[in-house]
């Protein structure tokens, strides 16, 4: 059982489905504390719903599906 | 590989020194796809451009770092290196290995990767060069089964690194290996899950000689030092003098604060410890005669960075002296206070040095709960490299001459 309720996690997941986010920007958009967003993202990653996606120098978080979509785009 | 096929690479095999081209060729004998690496390299030299691109989903389950994605722009022409990811493996503290451990890691890499490594990166991790996306997870699983873990990459805590410390060095004032291990184990989450504005590096040096260049290369440098007096063995001072060491010229005159006096008649040294800046020069020249004091701990410096292109910064002294005893609670509390402030206030890709410059040292000290202190000087030496004119140089005694003489006398 995670620290956060399903509704909050869902709100984060919906945003993550839009694009890869740095948790800093995501926290600003969602008007939440960055530390909370970090923790929720870690929970979502552990649950297999979210994944890290790297631009090469920076790691972002997004949904698993979006990460795969980004990867497919890269392969062209 | 024929020299006609890759003329530019062939040029890099000339000379008596080892060549990375020769090593890649040897690898290609076992793994034919490595010929594509040579092909791409030759093309890069011809066109004077890199054909690598990086990024993507290249990690293992639950980790956000430790793998640096590399893809080839020439995937059709060089399919053997279409995916050529780097795996960063957490090195043991002080870079101590058994030959068995090295054989194990090499065997794993031959199985899942290219078999190529350039060993230690600038942070110190073991760098394994070139594998495919499907091989990442099985490679990680086998590494983990044999006691290895991935290191840090991206906007995370990078693998802490330390000098060999008390394991190999008589000058170590702190147990660098234990501190490095303790920080690595405590901060696994910070190491593997990148959530910060940018990278953050710990480096731990046993003494102010700073063999890991922590002051210049890490955001948080822990440098062993001592609070009391340098220990002098006057008998050994005499032996050095009698063996021909120019104590006045090589030690006294080179002391940056001129806190050493030498009595040439008695062949004795006197040190004004209140003016000593722990530069280690005298101890390095006369290691048998002078030793660091007994009240030992560390100076904590922050904000160092040495990026590849621009913007190197030497770190600031933040805590002049901190006791270093397990479980290093004070050290951990300080680093966590720094992360809290940096994570909350740092801009995207802003290192700690840049944040301190932007908000000011006063605001930074207040945020991390450290009192201002006159010893929190910035840039004790702005440039770590000294350039001497020829006329400044005095002829130096050959140390081998002294050691051989001393050995004969024993």
mmCIF file of C-alpha atoms in Angstrom, chain B:
data_model
loop_
_atom_site.group_PDB
_atom_site.id
_atom_site.type_symbol
_atom_site.label_atom_id
_atom_site.label_comp_id
_atom_site.label_asym_id
_atom_site.label_seq_id
_atom_site.Cartn_x
_atom_site.Cartn_y
_atom_site.Cartn_z
ATOM 1 C CA UNK B 1 41.475 -5.336 -40.945
ATOM 2 C CA UNK B 2 43.293 -4.083 -43.986
ATOM 3 C CA UNK B 3 45.007 -0.738 -43.820
ATOM 4 C CA UNK B 4 43.482 0.168 -47.199
ATOM 5 C CA UNK B 5 39.964 -0.359 -45.853
ATOM 6 C CA UNK B 6 40.411 1.946 -42.855
ATOM 7 C CA UNK B 7 43.343 4.227 -43.691
ATOM 8 C CA UNK B 8 42.645 6.852 -41.023
ATOM 9 C CA UNK B 9 42.256 4.304 -38.225
ATOM 10 C CA UNK B 10 45.369 2.497 -39.411
ATOM 11 C CA UNK B 11 47.285 5.674 -38.788
ATOM 12 C CA UNK B 12 46.297 5.434 -35.118
ATOM 13 C CA UNK B 13 48.031 2.059 -34.792
ATOM 14 C CA UNK B 14 51.457 3.469 -35.545
ATOM 15 C CA UNK B 15 54.011 3.997 -32.828
ATOM 16 C CA UNK B 16 55.185 1.895 -29.899
ATOM 17 C CA UNK B 17 52.273 2.681 -27.599
ATOM 18 C CA UNK B 18 49.031 0.705 -27.216
ATOM 19 C CA UNK B 19 46.272 1.624 -29.621
ATOM 20 C CA UNK B 20 42.535 1.463 -29.078
ATOM 21 C CA UNK B 21 42.176 0.586 -32.770
ATOM 22 C CA UNK B 22 44.294 -2.544 -32.259
ATOM 23 C CA UNK B 23 42.155 -3.485 -29.262
ATOM 24 C CA UNK B 24 38.909 -3.060 -31.215
ATOM 25 C CA UNK B 25 40.400 -5.167 -34.014
ATOM 26 C CA UNK B 26 41.197 -7.934 -31.534
ATOM 27 C CA UNK B 27 37.615 -7.727 -30.244
ATOM 28 C CA UNK B 28 36.342 -7.974 -33.836
ATOM 29 C CA UNK B 29 38.120 -11.318 -34.214
ATOM 30 C CA UNK B 30 35.746 -12.726 -31.579
ATOM 31 C CA UNK B 31 32.740 -10.556 -32.345
ATOM 32 C CA UNK B 32 32.520 -9.767 -36.066
ATOM 33 C CA UNK B 33 29.913 -7.056 -35.460
ATOM 34 C CA UNK B 34 32.700 -4.931 -33.951
ATOM 35 C CA UNK B 35 33.931 -4.358 -37.497
ATOM 36 C CA UNK B 36 30.971 -2.012 -37.742
ATOM 37 C CA UNK B 37 32.442 -0.008 -34.902
ATOM 38 C CA UNK B 38 35.645 0.412 -36.898
ATOM 39 C CA UNK B 39 33.602 1.275 -39.977
ATOM 40 C CA UNK B 40 31.666 3.975 -38.138
ATOM 41 C CA UNK B 41 34.815 5.369 -36.549
ATOM 42 C CA UNK B 42 36.576 5.589 -39.902
ATOM 43 C CA UNK B 43 33.572 7.401 -41.315
ATOM 44 C CA UNK B 44 33.602 9.805 -38.327
ATOM 45 C CA UNK B 45 37.258 10.631 -38.928
ATOM 46 C CA UNK B 46 36.587 11.180 -42.616
ATOM 47 C CA UNK B 47 33.598 13.429 -42.066
ATOM 48 C CA UNK B 48 34.871 15.019 -38.816
ATOM 49 C CA UNK B 49 31.550 14.399 -37.105
ATOM 50 C CA UNK B 50 30.265 11.924 -34.533
ATOM 51 C CA UNK B 51 27.634 9.447 -35.644
ATOM 52 C CA UNK B 52 26.457 8.625 -32.134
ATOM 53 C CA UNK B 53 23.168 9.836 -30.711
ATOM 54 C CA UNK B 54 22.075 9.180 -27.177
ATOM 55 C CA UNK B 55 19.044 8.907 -24.889
ATOM 56 C CA UNK B 56 15.903 6.776 -24.872
ATOM 57 C CA UNK B 57 14.559 4.064 -22.582
ATOM 58 C CA UNK B 58 17.796 2.521 -21.635
ATOM 59 C CA UNK B 59 17.653 1.393 -18.080
ATOM 60 C CA UNK B 60 16.940 -1.694 -16.081
ATOM 61 C CA UNK B 61 13.845 -2.355 -14.017
ATOM 62 C CA UNK B 62 13.362 0.273 -11.308
ATOM 63 C CA UNK B 63 16.538 2.187 -12.184
ATOM 64 C CA UNK B 64 16.682 5.565 -13.901
ATOM 65 C CA UNK B 65 20.417 5.625 -14.335
ATOM 66 C CA UNK B 66 23.479 3.508 -14.792
ATOM 67 C CA UNK B 67 23.013 3.021 -18.512
ATOM 68 C CA UNK B 68 23.934 5.624 -21.072
ATOM 69 C CA UNK B 69 22.039 5.037 -24.281
ATOM 70 C CA UNK B 70 24.053 5.174 -27.485
ATOM 71 C CA UNK B 71 22.548 4.694 -30.928
ATOM 72 C CA UNK B 72 24.191 4.931 -34.304
ATOM 73 C CA UNK B 73 23.032 7.364 -36.957
ATOM 74 C CA UNK B 74 24.488 4.843 -39.412
ATOM 75 C CA UNK B 75 22.375 1.929 -38.195
ATOM 76 C CA UNK B 76 21.727 0.653 -41.722
ATOM 77 C CA UNK B 77 25.334 0.878 -42.792
ATOM 78 C CA UNK B 78 26.718 -0.374 -39.451
ATOM 79 C CA UNK B 79 24.011 -2.643 -37.977
ATOM 80 C CA UNK B 80 26.452 -4.214 -35.506
ATOM 81 C CA UNK B 81 26.541 -0.967 -33.539
ATOM 82 C CA UNK B 82 22.970 0.243 -34.152
ATOM 83 C CA UNK B 83 22.572 0.079 -30.367
ATOM 84 C CA UNK B 84 25.790 0.464 -28.458
ATOM 85 C CA UNK B 85 24.859 1.406 -24.888
ATOM 86 C CA UNK B 86 27.315 2.041 -22.095
ATOM 87 C CA UNK B 87 26.808 0.392 -18.719
ATOM 88 C CA UNK B 88 28.236 2.177 -15.715
ATOM 89 C CA UNK B 89 29.097 -0.174 -12.871
ATOM 90 C CA UNK B 90 29.581 1.049 -9.317
ATOM 91 C CA UNK B 91 33.275 0.658 -8.493
ATOM 92 C CA UNK B 92 34.381 -0.552 -5.072
ATOM 93 C CA UNK B 93 35.630 2.155 -2.699
ATOM 94 C CA UNK B 94 39.263 2.971 -3.408
ATOM 95 C CA UNK B 95 39.124 0.877 -6.628
ATOM 96 C CA UNK B 96 40.228 -2.309 -4.903
ATOM 97 C CA UNK B 97 39.536 -5.492 -6.855
ATOM 98 C CA UNK B 98 40.467 -9.098 -6.649
ATOM 99 C CA UNK B 99 41.658 -10.565 -9.929
ATOM 100 C CA UNK B 100 38.700 -12.943 -9.653
ATOM 101 C CA UNK B 101 36.259 -10.028 -9.501
ATOM 102 C CA UNK B 102 37.829 -8.496 -12.585
ATOM 103 C CA UNK B 103 37.682 -11.805 -14.458
ATOM 104 C CA UNK B 104 34.003 -12.196 -13.491
ATOM 105 C CA UNK B 105 33.051 -8.745 -14.735
ATOM 106 C CA UNK B 106 35.016 -9.264 -17.964
ATOM 107 C CA UNK B 107 33.328 -12.632 -18.573
ATOM 108 C CA UNK B 108 29.894 -11.088 -18.051
ATOM 109 C CA UNK B 109 30.747 -8.294 -20.451
ATOM 110 C CA UNK B 110 32.044 -10.685 -23.098
ATOM 111 C CA UNK B 111 28.757 -12.566 -22.813
ATOM 112 C CA UNK B 112 26.354 -9.615 -22.946
ATOM 113 C CA UNK B 113 28.375 -6.750 -24.380
ATOM 114 C CA UNK B 114 31.073 -5.908 -26.849
ATOM 115 C CA UNK B 115 33.897 -6.999 -24.572
ATOM 116 C CA UNK B 116 35.296 -3.471 -24.723
ATOM 117 C CA UNK B 117 35.856 -1.330 -21.647
ATOM 118 C CA UNK B 118 37.740 1.860 -20.989
ATOM 119 C CA UNK B 119 37.553 0.944 -17.320
ATOM 120 C CA UNK B 120 37.255 3.947 -15.017
ATOM 121 C CA UNK B 121 35.317 7.024 -16.045
ATOM 122 C CA UNK B 122 35.989 10.425 -14.513
ATOM 123 C CA UNK B 123 33.615 9.700 -11.621
ATOM 124 C CA UNK B 124 35.339 6.367 -11.160
ATOM 125 C CA UNK B 125 32.719 3.858 -12.299
ATOM 126 C CA UNK B 126 33.693 0.844 -14.367
ATOM 127 C CA UNK B 127 32.678 1.754 -17.899
ATOM 128 C CA UNK B 128 31.511 -1.117 -20.062
ATOM 129 C CA UNK B 129 31.185 0.002 -23.664
ATOM 130 C CA UNK B 130 28.615 -1.247 -26.085
ATOM 131 C CA UNK B 131 25.613 -3.483 -25.650
ATOM 132 C CA UNK B 132 22.104 -3.770 -27.051
ATOM 133 C CA UNK B 133 18.796 -2.878 -25.388
ATOM 134 C CA UNK B 134 17.631 -6.533 -25.022
ATOM 135 C CA UNK B 135 20.930 -7.426 -23.317
ATOM 136 C CA UNK B 136 20.706 -4.709 -20.638
ATOM 137 C CA UNK B 137 18.437 -6.486 -18.156
ATOM 138 C CA UNK B 138 20.096 -9.933 -18.372
ATOM 139 C CA UNK B 139 23.517 -8.300 -18.080
ATOM 140 C CA UNK B 140 22.389 -6.342 -15.024
ATOM 141 C CA UNK B 141 20.866 -9.481 -13.493
ATOM 142 C CA UNK B 142 24.127 -11.360 -13.846
ATOM 143 C CA UNK B 143 26.165 -8.458 -12.545
ATOM 144 C CA UNK B 144 23.845 -8.227 -9.533
ATOM 145 C CA UNK B 145 24.083 -11.985 -8.944
ATOM 146 C CA UNK B 146 27.844 -11.555 -8.673
ATOM 147 C CA UNK B 147 27.638 -8.647 -6.254
ATOM 148 C CA UNK B 148 27.887 -5.716 -8.653
ATOM 149 C CA UNK B 149 25.489 -2.808 -9.011
ATOM 150 C CA UNK B 150 25.069 -0.026 -11.526
ATOM 151 C CA UNK B 151 26.462 3.415 -10.738
ATOM 152 C CA UNK B 152 24.798 6.799 -10.983
ATOM 153 C CA UNK B 153 24.073 8.784 -14.133
ATOM 154 C CA UNK B 154 21.809 11.629 -15.206
ATOM 155 C CA UNK B 155 20.345 14.024 -12.655
ATOM 156 C CA UNK B 156 21.144 11.835 -9.685
ATOM 157 C CA UNK B 157 23.755 11.207 -7.069
ATOM 158 C CA UNK B 158 26.791 9.933 -8.933
ATOM 159 C CA UNK B 159 28.721 6.984 -7.591
ATOM 160 C CA UNK B 160 30.687 8.285 -4.582
ATOM 161 C CA UNK B 161 34.418 7.806 -4.999
ATOM 162 C CA UNK B 162 37.341 7.814 -2.614
ATOM 163 C CA UNK B 163 41.101 7.588 -2.587
ATOM 164 C CA UNK B 164 42.763 4.386 -1.354
ATOM 165 C CA UNK B 165 42.920 6.034 2.071
ATOM 166 C CA UNK B 166 44.124 4.101 5.108
ATOM 167 C CA UNK B 167 44.317 0.895 3.058
ATOM 168 C CA UNK B 168 47.380 2.098 1.184
ATOM 169 C CA UNK B 169 48.450 5.477 2.478
ATOM 170 C CA UNK B 170 50.132 6.653 5.670
ATOM 171 C CA UNK B 171 48.733 10.187 5.352
ATOM 172 C CA UNK B 172 45.031 9.242 5.509
ATOM 173 C CA UNK B 173 43.343 11.215 8.287
ATOM 174 C CA UNK B 174 39.930 9.599 7.747
ATOM 175 C CA UNK B 175 38.633 6.210 6.677
ATOM 176 C CA UNK B 176 37.765 7.210 3.120
ATOM 177 C CA UNK B 177 36.736 3.695 2.144
ATOM 178 C CA UNK B 178 34.234 3.342 4.958
ATOM 179 C CA UNK B 179 32.742 6.794 4.342
ATOM 180 C CA UNK B 180 32.416 6.053 0.612
ATOM 181 C CA UNK B 181 30.747 2.705 1.253
ATOM 182 C CA UNK B 182 28.433 4.161 3.904
ATOM 183 C CA UNK B 183 27.299 7.009 1.624
ATOM 184 C CA UNK B 184 26.765 4.606 -1.279
ATOM 185 C CA UNK B 185 24.630 2.254 0.798
ATOM 186 C CA UNK B 186 22.656 5.007 2.569
ATOM 187 C CA UNK B 187 21.807 6.868 -0.614
ATOM 188 C CA UNK B 188 20.797 4.039 -2.970
ATOM 189 C CA UNK B 189 17.555 5.814 -3.846
ATOM 190 C CA UNK B 190 19.354 9.048 -4.711
ATOM 191 C CA UNK B 191 21.905 7.083 -6.745
ATOM 192 C CA UNK B 192 19.530 5.065 -8.893
ATOM 193 C CA UNK B 193 16.501 7.329 -9.240
ATOM 194 C CA UNK B 194 17.333 10.661 -10.877
ATOM 195 C CA UNK B 195 15.004 13.345 -9.484
ATOM 196 C CA UNK B 196 17.302 16.322 -8.905
ATOM 197 C CA UNK B 197 18.028 19.453 -10.905
ATOM 198 C CA UNK B 198 21.291 17.917 -12.119
ATOM 199 C CA UNK B 199 24.145 15.638 -11.106
ATOM 200 C CA UNK B 200 25.679 15.642 -7.619
ATOM 201 C CA UNK B 201 29.076 14.219 -6.761
ATOM 202 C CA UNK B 202 30.693 13.165 -3.494
ATOM 203 C CA UNK B 203 34.433 12.589 -3.421
ATOM 204 C CA UNK B 204 36.379 11.615 -0.362
ATOM 205 C CA UNK B 205 40.087 12.336 0.016
ATOM 206 C CA UNK B 206 42.045 11.034 2.980
ATOM 207 C CA UNK B 207 44.288 14.074 3.327
ATOM 208 C CA UNK B 208 44.774 17.514 1.788
ATOM 209 C CA UNK B 209 46.940 16.022 -0.987
ATOM 210 C CA UNK B 210 43.506 15.236 -2.409
ATOM 211 C CA UNK B 211 44.505 12.454 -4.809
ATOM 212 C CA UNK B 212 40.878 12.158 -5.999
ATOM 213 C CA UNK B 213 40.799 15.891 -6.853
ATOM 214 C CA UNK B 214 37.683 16.248 -4.734
ATOM 215 C CA UNK B 215 38.094 20.013 -4.338
ATOM 216 C CA UNK B 216 37.989 20.531 -8.081
ATOM 217 C CA UNK B 217 35.719 17.746 -9.220
ATOM 218 C CA UNK B 218 32.911 17.250 -6.734
ATOM 219 C CA UNK B 219 29.916 19.159 -5.437
ATOM 220 C CA UNK B 220 30.608 17.840 -1.938
ATOM 221 C CA UNK B 221 34.247 17.222 -1.090
ATOM 222 C CA UNK B 222 35.231 15.488 2.118
ATOM 223 C CA UNK B 223 38.918 16.052 2.730
ATOM 224 C CA UNK B 224 40.738 14.486 5.658
ATOM 225 C CA UNK B 225 42.647 16.897 7.875
ATOM 226 C CA UNK B 226 43.805 17.384 11.463
ATOM 227 C CA UNK B 227 43.151 20.004 14.104
ATOM 228 C CA UNK B 228 46.181 19.768 16.366
ATOM 229 C CA UNK B 229 49.883 20.011 15.602
ATOM 230 C CA UNK B 230 51.969 18.305 12.937
ATOM 231 C CA UNK B 231 53.951 15.560 14.634
ATOM 232 C CA UNK B 232 57.693 16.111 14.306
ATOM 233 C CA UNK B 233 60.352 13.448 14.676
ATOM 234 C CA UNK B 234 63.525 15.546 15.021
ATOM 235 C CA UNK B 235 65.762 12.470 14.704
ATOM 236 C CA UNK B 236 64.343 11.813 11.241
ATOM 237 C CA UNK B 237 64.716 15.506 10.340
ATOM 238 C CA UNK B 238 68.435 15.167 11.138
ATOM 239 C CA UNK B 239 68.679 12.038 8.974
ATOM 240 C CA UNK B 240 67.127 13.853 6.011
ATOM 241 C CA UNK B 241 69.514 16.788 6.473
ATOM 242 C CA UNK B 242 72.513 14.475 6.714
ATOM 243 C CA UNK B 243 71.350 12.591 3.604
ATOM 244 C CA UNK B 244 71.565 15.885 1.705
ATOM 245 C CA UNK B 245 67.975 17.134 1.637
ATOM 246 C CA UNK B 246 67.942 20.920 1.336
ATOM 247 C CA UNK B 247 65.394 21.461 4.118
ATOM 248 C CA UNK B 248 65.540 25.232 3.931
ATOM 249 C CA UNK B 249 65.241 25.348 0.143
ATOM 250 C CA UNK B 250 62.782 22.520 -0.380
ATOM 251 C CA UNK B 251 60.630 22.824 2.720
ATOM 252 C CA UNK B 252 60.961 26.120 4.611
ATOM 253 C CA UNK B 253 61.117 28.405 1.574
ATOM 254 C CA UNK B 254 58.248 26.570 -0.114
ATOM 255 C CA UNK B 255 55.877 26.778 2.861
ATOM 256 C CA UNK B 256 52.977 28.944 1.619
ATOM 257 C CA UNK B 257 52.432 30.620 4.997
ATOM 258 C CA UNK B 258 56.079 30.659 6.068
ATOM 259 C CA UNK B 259 55.194 28.936 9.314
ATOM 260 C CA UNK B 260 58.257 26.667 9.411
ATOM 261 C CA UNK B 261 61.621 27.533 10.900
ATOM 262 C CA UNK B 262 64.726 25.427 10.472
ATOM 263 C CA UNK B 263 67.727 25.518 12.773
ATOM 264 C CA UNK B 264 70.602 24.544 10.504
ATOM 265 C CA UNK B 265 72.993 24.041 13.391
ATOM 266 C CA UNK B 266 70.786 21.721 15.412
ATOM 267 C CA UNK B 267 69.109 20.370 12.254
ATOM 268 C CA UNK B 268 65.712 20.836 13.865
ATOM 269 C CA UNK B 269 62.348 22.042 12.579
ATOM 270 C CA UNK B 270 59.861 24.249 14.400
ATOM 271 C CA UNK B 271 56.317 24.771 13.090
ATOM 272 C CA UNK B 272 53.902 27.548 13.998
ATOM 273 C CA UNK B 273 50.804 25.340 13.659
ATOM 274 C CA UNK B 274 48.399 28.251 14.140
ATOM 275 C CA UNK B 275 49.524 29.538 10.729
ATOM 276 C CA UNK B 276 49.703 26.181 8.973
ATOM 277 C CA UNK B 277 47.146 25.737 6.185
ATOM 278 C CA UNK B 278 47.603 21.941 5.939
ATOM 279 C CA UNK B 279 49.006 22.126 2.426
ATOM 280 C CA UNK B 280 50.934 18.881 3.079
ATOM 281 C CA UNK B 281 54.071 20.108 1.274
ATOM 282 C CA UNK B 282 56.439 19.665 4.231
ATOM 283 C CA UNK B 283 54.937 16.275 5.091
ATOM 284 C CA UNK B 284 55.290 15.127 1.477
ATOM 285 C CA UNK B 285 58.968 16.123 1.342
ATOM 286 C CA UNK B 286 59.851 14.712 4.782
ATOM 287 C CA UNK B 287 57.361 11.856 5.255
ATOM 288 C CA UNK B 288 59.408 10.028 7.880
ATOM 289 C CA UNK B 289 59.965 13.173 9.943
ATOM 290 C CA UNK B 290 56.553 14.825 9.769
ATOM 291 C CA UNK B 291 53.098 13.319 10.201
ATOM 292 C CA UNK B 292 49.561 14.717 10.375
ATOM 293 C CA UNK B 293 48.381 15.415 13.924
ATOM 294 C CA UNK B 294 46.270 13.084 16.048
ATOM 295 C CA UNK B 295 43.008 15.041 16.269
ATOM 296 C CA UNK B 296 41.673 14.028 12.881
ATOM 297 C CA UNK B 297 38.517 14.710 10.918
ATOM 298 C CA UNK B 298 37.560 16.325 7.637
ATOM 299 C CA UNK B 299 37.074 19.681 5.992
ATOM 300 C CA UNK B 300 33.877 19.832 3.949
ATOM 301 C CA UNK B 301 34.051 21.842 0.753
ATOM 302 C CA UNK B 302 31.162 22.399 -1.608
ATOM 303 C CA UNK B 303 30.448 23.547 -5.132
ATOM 304 C CA UNK B 304 33.355 22.122 -7.098
ATOM 305 C CA UNK B 305 32.800 21.013 -10.678
ATOM 306 C CA UNK B 306 34.949 20.278 -13.672
ATOM 307 C CA UNK B 307 32.720 20.029 -16.731
ATOM 308 C CA UNK B 308 34.205 18.961 -20.046
ATOM 309 C CA UNK B 309 33.580 22.196 -21.906
ATOM 310 C CA UNK B 310 33.208 25.331 -19.799
ATOM 311 C CA UNK B 311 32.655 26.557 -16.281
ATOM 312 C CA UNK B 312 35.020 24.752 -13.894
ATOM 313 C CA UNK B 313 34.694 25.933 -10.311
ATOM 314 C CA UNK B 314 36.896 25.186 -7.307
ATOM 315 C CA UNK B 315 34.888 24.383 -4.219
ATOM 316 C CA UNK B 316 34.381 26.573 -1.166
ATOM 317 C CA UNK B 317 35.270 25.577 2.388
ATOM 318 C CA UNK B 318 31.917 25.248 4.155
ATOM 319 C CA UNK B 319 32.746 23.298 7.312
ATOM 320 C CA UNK B 320 36.389 23.768 8.346
ATOM 321 C CA UNK B 321 36.424 20.727 10.617
ATOM 322 C CA UNK B 322 34.012 17.852 11.176
ATOM 323 C CA UNK B 323 34.670 14.684 13.155
ATOM 324 C CA UNK B 324 34.298 11.626 10.943
ATOM 325 C CA UNK B 325 32.973 8.762 12.990
ATOM 326 C CA UNK B 326 30.538 6.042 11.910
ATOM 327 C CA UNK B 327 27.658 6.227 11.156
ATOM 328 C CA UNK B 328 28.578 9.758 10.011
ATOM 329 C CA UNK B 329 25.250 11.276 11.100
ATOM 330 C CA UNK B 330 26.500 14.880 11.026
ATOM 331 C CA UNK B 331 27.830 14.411 7.501
ATOM 332 C CA UNK B 332 24.586 12.873 6.287
ATOM 333 C CA UNK B 333 22.450 15.578 7.905
ATOM 334 C CA UNK B 334 24.528 18.225 6.170
ATOM 335 C CA UNK B 335 24.336 16.592 2.750
ATOM 336 C CA UNK B 336 20.573 16.126 3.105
ATOM 337 C CA UNK B 337 20.140 19.794 4.071
ATOM 338 C CA UNK B 338 22.093 20.757 0.953
ATOM 339 C CA UNK B 339 19.960 18.517 -1.266
ATOM 340 C CA UNK B 340 16.730 19.908 0.220
ATOM 341 C CA UNK B 341 17.764 23.459 -0.607
ATOM 342 C CA UNK B 342 19.224 22.658 -4.012
ATOM 343 C CA UNK B 343 16.283 20.480 -5.058
ATOM 344 C CA UNK B 344 13.813 23.174 -4.027
ATOM 345 C CA UNK B 345 15.707 26.149 -5.486
ATOM 346 C CA UNK B 346 17.993 24.841 -8.198
ATOM 347 C CA UNK B 347 17.109 25.517 -11.808
ATOM 348 C CA UNK B 348 17.088 22.773 -14.411
ATOM 349 C CA UNK B 349 20.701 21.582 -14.947
ATOM 350 C CA UNK B 350 22.041 23.945 -12.293
ATOM 351 C CA UNK B 351 24.916 22.488 -10.276
ATOM 352 C CA UNK B 352 25.386 23.416 -6.627
ATOM 353 C CA UNK B 353 28.168 25.917 -7.448
ATOM 354 C CA UNK B 354 25.879 27.836 -9.776
ATOM 355 C CA UNK B 355 23.092 27.881 -7.209
ATOM 356 C CA UNK B 356 25.451 29.264 -4.537
ATOM 357 C CA UNK B 357 26.685 31.919 -6.994
ATOM 358 C CA UNK B 358 23.098 32.865 -7.838
ATOM 359 C CA UNK B 359 21.551 33.036 -4.366
ATOM 360 C CA UNK B 360 24.692 34.080 -2.500
ATOM 361 C CA UNK B 361 26.736 32.297 0.138
ATOM 362 C CA UNK B 362 24.824 33.893 3.033
ATOM 363 C CA UNK B 363 21.467 32.552 1.850
ATOM 364 C CA UNK B 364 23.023 29.162 1.213
ATOM 365 C CA UNK B 365 24.626 28.934 4.674
ATOM 366 C CA UNK B 366 21.406 30.014 6.319
ATOM 367 C CA UNK B 367 19.432 27.378 4.423
ATOM 368 C CA UNK B 368 21.762 24.528 5.339
ATOM 369 C CA UNK B 369 22.143 25.702 8.942
ATOM 370 C CA UNK B 370 25.880 26.411 8.940
ATOM 371 C CA UNK B 371 27.245 29.452 10.796
ATOM 372 C CA UNK B 372 29.428 31.847 8.787
ATOM 373 C CA UNK B 373 33.115 31.387 9.536
ATOM 374 C CA UNK B 374 36.142 33.375 8.353
ATOM 375 C CA UNK B 375 37.688 30.129 7.109
ATOM 376 C CA UNK B 376 34.929 29.721 4.513
ATOM 377 C CA UNK B 377 37.221 31.201 1.922
ATOM 378 C CA UNK B 378 36.563 31.002 -1.763
ATOM 379 C CA UNK B 379 39.240 29.669 -4.065
ATOM 380 C CA UNK B 380 42.302 29.268 -1.876
ATOM 381 C CA UNK B 381 44.102 28.772 -5.149
ATOM 382 C CA UNK B 382 42.082 29.999 -8.076
ATOM 383 C CA UNK B 383 44.163 28.071 -10.570
ATOM 384 C CA UNK B 384 45.266 24.565 -9.678
ATOM 385 C CA UNK B 385 48.122 24.738 -12.170
ATOM 386 C CA UNK B 386 51.274 26.698 -11.421
ATOM 387 C CA UNK B 387 53.568 27.820 -14.157
ATOM 388 C CA UNK B 388 57.146 28.580 -13.284
ATOM 389 C CA UNK B 389 59.690 30.582 -15.178
ATOM 390 C CA UNK B 390 62.951 28.756 -15.701
ATOM 391 C CA UNK B 391 64.836 31.256 -13.529
ATOM 392 C CA UNK B 392 62.496 30.438 -10.617
ATOM 393 C CA UNK B 393 63.658 26.863 -10.571
ATOM 394 C CA UNK B 394 66.556 25.836 -8.399
ATOM 395 C CA UNK B 395 68.467 22.659 -9.130
ATOM 396 C CA UNK B 396 66.820 19.928 -7.100
ATOM 397 C CA UNK B 397 68.387 17.111 -5.234
ATOM 398 C CA UNK B 398 67.683 13.823 -6.944
ATOM 399 C CA UNK B 399 65.416 11.988 -4.464
ATOM 400 C CA UNK B 400 66.731 8.619 -5.666
ATOM 401 C CA UNK B 401 70.218 9.692 -4.709
ATOM 402 C CA UNK B 402 68.975 10.422 -1.188
ATOM 403 C CA UNK B 403 67.001 7.200 -0.862
ATOM 404 C CA UNK B 404 69.885 5.051 -2.098
ATOM 405 C CA UNK B 405 72.246 6.794 0.312
ATOM 406 C CA UNK B 406 69.794 6.352 3.182
ATOM 407 C CA UNK B 407 69.355 2.677 2.317
ATOM 408 C CA UNK B 408 73.106 2.078 2.351
ATOM 409 C CA UNK B 409 73.354 3.704 5.759
ATOM 410 C CA UNK B 410 70.669 1.485 7.281
#
